[in-house]
Backbone as a ProteinNet text record, in pm:
[ID]
protein_1_A
[PRIMARY]
XXXXXXXXXXXXXXXXXXXXXXXXXXXXXXXXXXXXXXXXXXXXXXXXXXXXXXXXXXXXXXXXXXXXXXXXXXXXXXXXXXXXXXXXXXXXXXXXXXXXXX
[TERTIARY]
4339.9	4218.9	4232.4	4301	4313.2	4380.7	4473.4	4540.8	4449.8	4344	4253.3	4139.2	4117.3	4010.2	4048.1	3951.6	3980.8	4036.7	4108.5	4173.2	4079	3963.4	3867.5	3797.6	3736.3	3663.1	3537.5	3514.3	3398.7	3322.6	3192	3109.5	3120.4	3070.1	3074.9	2995.4	2880.7	2799.2	2870.7	2941.2	3016.8	3129.2	3196.7	3304	3245.4	3131.6	3068	3030.4	2972.5	2936.2	3059.3	3168	3292.7	3345.9	3345.3	3394.5	3305.6	3176.1	3083.2	3101.9	3122.7	3145.6	3279	3382	3513.7	3510.6	3427.9	3408.3	3537.9	3628.9	3753.3	3790.1	3702.2	3725.2	3604.4	3586.3	3464.2	3453.6	3565.6	3559.4	3520.8	3569.9	3534.7	3386.7	3340.9	3200.2	3111.4	3149	3073.1	3076.3	3193.9	3206.4	3116.9	3111.9	3024	2877.7	2840.3	2700.2	2661.4	2751.2	2724.2	2710.3	2798	2792.5	2658.9	2610.3	2486.1	2362.6	2371.7	2254.6	2246.8	2351.4	2347	2241.5	2156.9	2043.5	2086.5	2059.4	2085	1969.6	1852.9	1735.3	1739	1832.2	1843.2	1873.4	1958.2	1993.6	1871.8	1788.6	1670.7	1571.2	1560	1471	1522.6	1654.4	1711.8	1692.1	1705.4	1683.6	1539.3	1447.1	1305.3	1278	1333.6	1313.3	1382.9	1496.6	1565.7	1481	1420.9	1332.7	1212.3	1156.5	1042.3	1080.8	1198.5	1244.9	1261	1319.1	1334.2	1198.4	1106.4	972.7	903.4	913.5	846.7	906.1	1038	1099.8	1058.9	1049.8	1019.1	870.8	784.1	642.2	556.7	616.2	540.5	441.7	480.2	395.2	287.7	299.1	208.1	111.7	115	40.6	-20.4	-133.6	-196.9	-120	-143.2	-73.1	-108.5	-234.5	-275.2	-200.1	-191.5	-120.9	27.6	84.8	226.1	253.2	163.2	178.1	168.7	78.5	66.2	191.2	248.8	372.5	488.3	494.4	600.4	587.1	464.5	441.9	483.2	449.6	491.9	643.2	709.6	855.2	918	861.7	916.9	893.1	776.2	739.2	762	874	900.8	907.7	963.5	972	832.6	741.4	605.4	536.6	562.1	500.8	547	674	725.3	656.7	605.3	540.5	393.9	335.7	194.2	178.4	76.6	45.4	-40.6	20	-46.5	-152.4	-133.7	-229.2	-368.8	-377.7	-510	-574.5	-496	-550	-602	-526	-567.5	-695.2	-702.2	-823	-943.4	-924.2	-1033.2	-1080.1	-986.1	-1019.4	-1092.8	-1044.8	-1106.9	-1248.8	-1270.1	-1404	-1502.2	-1456	-1543.7	-1575.5	-1485.3	-1506.2	-1585.4	-1611.9	-1692	-1833.4	-1881.9	-2020.5	-2043.9	-1937.5	-1955	-1996.4	-2084.5	-2126.1	-2064.8	-1994.8	-1930.1	-2015.8
-1402.2	-1326.8	-1218.2	-1247.3	-1151.2	-1022	-1032.5	-912	-826.2	-884.3	-806.6	-742.1	-782	-722.8	-581.5	-493.6	-358.5	-365.2	-260.8	-256.9	-204	-260.8	-223.4	-349.9	-339.3	-454.1	-475.6	-600.7	-633.6	-749.1	-745.7	-857.4	-972.1	-1087.2	-1203.8	-1179.3	-1110.1	-1080.6	-984.7	-886.3	-792.8	-863.7	-954.8	-1031.1	-1117.5	-1181.3	-1263.8	-1180.7	-1063.8	-977.6	-932.3	-901.3	-861.9	-975.7	-1097.7	-1214.7	-1242.7	-1228.2	-1253	-1150.5	-1023.9	-921	-939.3	-984.2	-1005.1	-1121.8	-1221.3	-1336.4	-1408.5	-1416.3	-1489.7	-1585.3	-1600.7	-1693.6	-1785.1	-1880.2	-1962.2	-2050.2	-2103.5	-2190.5	-2112.2	-1990.3	-1907.2	-1869.4	-1841	-1808.9	-1925.9	-2045.4	-2165.4	-2185.8	-2164.6	-2182.4	-2083.9	-1959.8	-1862.5	-1895.5	-1945.8	-1985.4	-2099.3	-2193.3	-2303.2	-2248.3	-2156	-2095.1	-2025.7	-1952.7	-1878	-1967.2	-2085.5	-2172.2	-2268.7	-2276.1	-2363.7	-2310.8	-2397.3	-2356.9	-2332.7	-2215.3	-2182.1	-2229.4	-2244.7	-2282.4	-2426.8	-2506	-2644.1	-2646.5	-2555.1	-2551.5	-2518.4	-2426	-2392.5	-2507.9	-2581.1	-2697.2	-2804.9	-2827	-2926.2	-2883.1	-2753.6	-2703	-2724.9	-2706.1	-2726.4	-2870.8	-2963.9	-3104.7	-3142.2	-3080.8	-3106.4	-3057.9	-2938.3	-2887.2	-2978	-3026.4	-3117.1	-3245.3	-3297.3	-3419.4	-3397	-3283	-3252.1	-3238.6	-3170.7	-3156.6	-3291.3	-3373.6	-3503.7	-3589.2	-3589.2	-3670.2	-3623	-3493.1	-3437.8	-3448.9	-3428.8	-3417.2	-3534.2	-3635.2	-3743	-3808.8	-3830.7	-3906.3	-3820.6	-3688.6	-3606.2	-3522.9	-3534.3	-3440	-3508.7	-3457.5	-3514.9	-3473.8	-3546.1	-3519.9	-3382.5	-3338.4	-3207.4	-3094.1	-3103.6	-2998.9	-3001.8	-3119.9	-3133	-3073.5	-3097.5	-3039.7	-2887.2	-2835.7	-2691.4	-2627.9	-2690	-2637.8	-2645.8	-2753.4	-2766	-2658.3	-2630.1	-2525.1	-2389.6	-2361.4	-2236.3	-2224	-2334.6	-2333.8	-2312.9	-2377.2	-2367.2	-2227.5	-2171.2	-2040.5	-1929.5	-1933.4	-1837.9	-1694.7	-1671.4	-1535.1	-1475.3	-1555	-1506.9	-1485.5	-1573.2	-1562.1	-1436	-1397.3	-1277.4	-1151.2	-1154.7	-1037.2	-1023.7	-1127.8	-1125.8	-1056.9	-970.4	-903.5	-997.5	-1057.1	-1159.1	-1097.7	-973	-909.1	-900.2	-868.9	-861	-998.6	-1100.2	-1236.7	-1278.5	-1248	-1284.6	-1211.3	-1081.5	-1006.2	-1054.2	-1088.5	-1142.6	-1276.6	-1362.1	-1492.3	-1475.3	-1382.6	-1360.1	-1305.8	-1218.1	-1162.3	-1267.9	-1362.6	-1468.9	-1570.2	-1591	-1687.7	-1631.6	-1501.1	-1442.8	-1496.1	-1528.1	-1572.5	-1715.6	-1790.3	-1929.4	-1934.1	-2025	-2048.9	-2180.2	-2172.1	-2294.2	-2362.9
-2466.4	-2454.4	-2349.2	-2241.1	-2131.7	-2178.5	-2274.4	-2322.5	-2410.5	-2463.5	-2549.3	-2472.1	-2348.1	-2267	-2224	-2204.4	-2153.7	-2011.9	-1973.5	-1840.8	-1733.7	-1723.8	-1619.7	-1571.4	-1455.4	-1401.7	-1485.8	-1524.7	-1608.4	-1546.3	-1561.6	-1514.3	-1614.7	-1575.1	-1663.3	-1790.8	-1778.2	-1895.8	-1990.1	-1935.2	-2019.6	-2093.3	-2024.4	-2090.7	-2201.2	-2175	-2276.8	-2398.9	-2376.1	-2488.9	-2566.1	-2493.7	-2560.6	-2646.9	-2592.3	-2666.4	-2786	-2768.9	-2879.2	-2991.1	-2954.8	-3055.7	-3126.4	-3052.3	-3112.6	-3210.8	-3182.7	-3270.9	-3306.2	-3209.9	-3237.5	-3123.1	-3026.8	-2915.6	-2901.5	-2991.6	-2987.9	-2862.8	-2814.6	-2696.2	-2571	-2559.7	-2444.7	-2453	-2571.7	-2590.7	-2549.2	-2587	-2549	-2398.2	-2337.8	-2192.7	-2117.8	-2163.4	-2098.3	-2119	-2235.5	-2257.5	-2164.1	-2144	-2049.9	-1908.4	-1871.6	-1739.1	-1715.5	-1816.4	-1799.6	-1803.5	-1862	-1868	-1750.9	-1670.5	-1553	-1457.3	-1413.9	-1331.1	-1187.3	-1139.3	-1000.3	-913.9	-972.8	-896.1	-849.3	-900	-853.7	-704.7	-660.2	-518.5	-433.2	-477.9	-397.6	-395.2	-505.5	-506.6	-412.2	-413.2	-321.5	-177	-150.5	-15.5	28.3	-64.7	-32.6	4.4	-73.8	-41.8	88.5	115.5	241.5	358.7	343.6	449.4	468.3	358.6	367.6	440.5	411.2	476.9	627.7	665.2	807.5	876	810.3	866.5	883.9	782.5	791.5	902.4	914.4	1019.3	1157.7	1175.1	1306.8	1341.5	1244.8	1274.3	1226.3	1173.1	1110.4	1206.4	1328.6	1419.6	1486.9	1480.8	1559	1476.4	1345.9	1264.8	1143	1096	977.7	851.9	744.1	618.9	562.2	576.8	525.2	594.4	725.7	799.6	767.4	753.6	718.4	580.1	484.7	351.4	355.6	437.9	452.9	509.9	613.1	671	572.4	496.1	395.9	289.3	247.6	147.9	203.1	328.8	390.4	396.4	426.5	434.6	297	195.5	60.1	3.4	28.1	-27	74.7	145.6	252.3	201.9	84.5	31.9	12.4	-41.8	-62.9	71.9	166.6	298.3	369.6	352.5	417.2	365.7	242.6	184.3	226.4	283.2	321	456.1	466.4	592.6	676.7	775.7	856.5	947.7	990	1081	1020.4	890.9	827.7	818.6	794.5	788.4	925.7	1029.7	1165.7	1204.5	1174.5	1210.8	1130.6	1004.6	922.8	978.8	1015.6	1073.6	1206.3	1288.7	1419.3	1403.8	1307.3	1288.7	1238.2	1160.7	1112.3	1221.8	1315.2	1421.4	1539	1540.3	1646.6	1642.2	1524.8	1509	1559.2	1576.9	1622.9	1768.3	1800.9	1938.7	1986	2094.8	2145.2	2245.3
[MASK]
++++++++++++++++++++++++++++++++++++++++++++++++++++++++++++++++++++++++++++++++++++++++++++++++++++++

């Protein structure tokens, strides 16, 4: 198969498309389909559970379950949290708490 490929650098998807169009390497085609269907998100899910385990071990005795769940969610959804403008949330929270009398 290597002798039939073009003499340029190709991505895995380009090689798969070339093999599929050639229709003469069925085992390579199957191997690439398996490669493309392997879930990459499994690692991120395992990382999330690992972070949750670390959080629970560290904070179990000092914090309520609701707060622990909130921190775990923040840790798991870090990409979404990075996109949120925290300053507007803080100012909104501060403006609502001004009305409270202590």
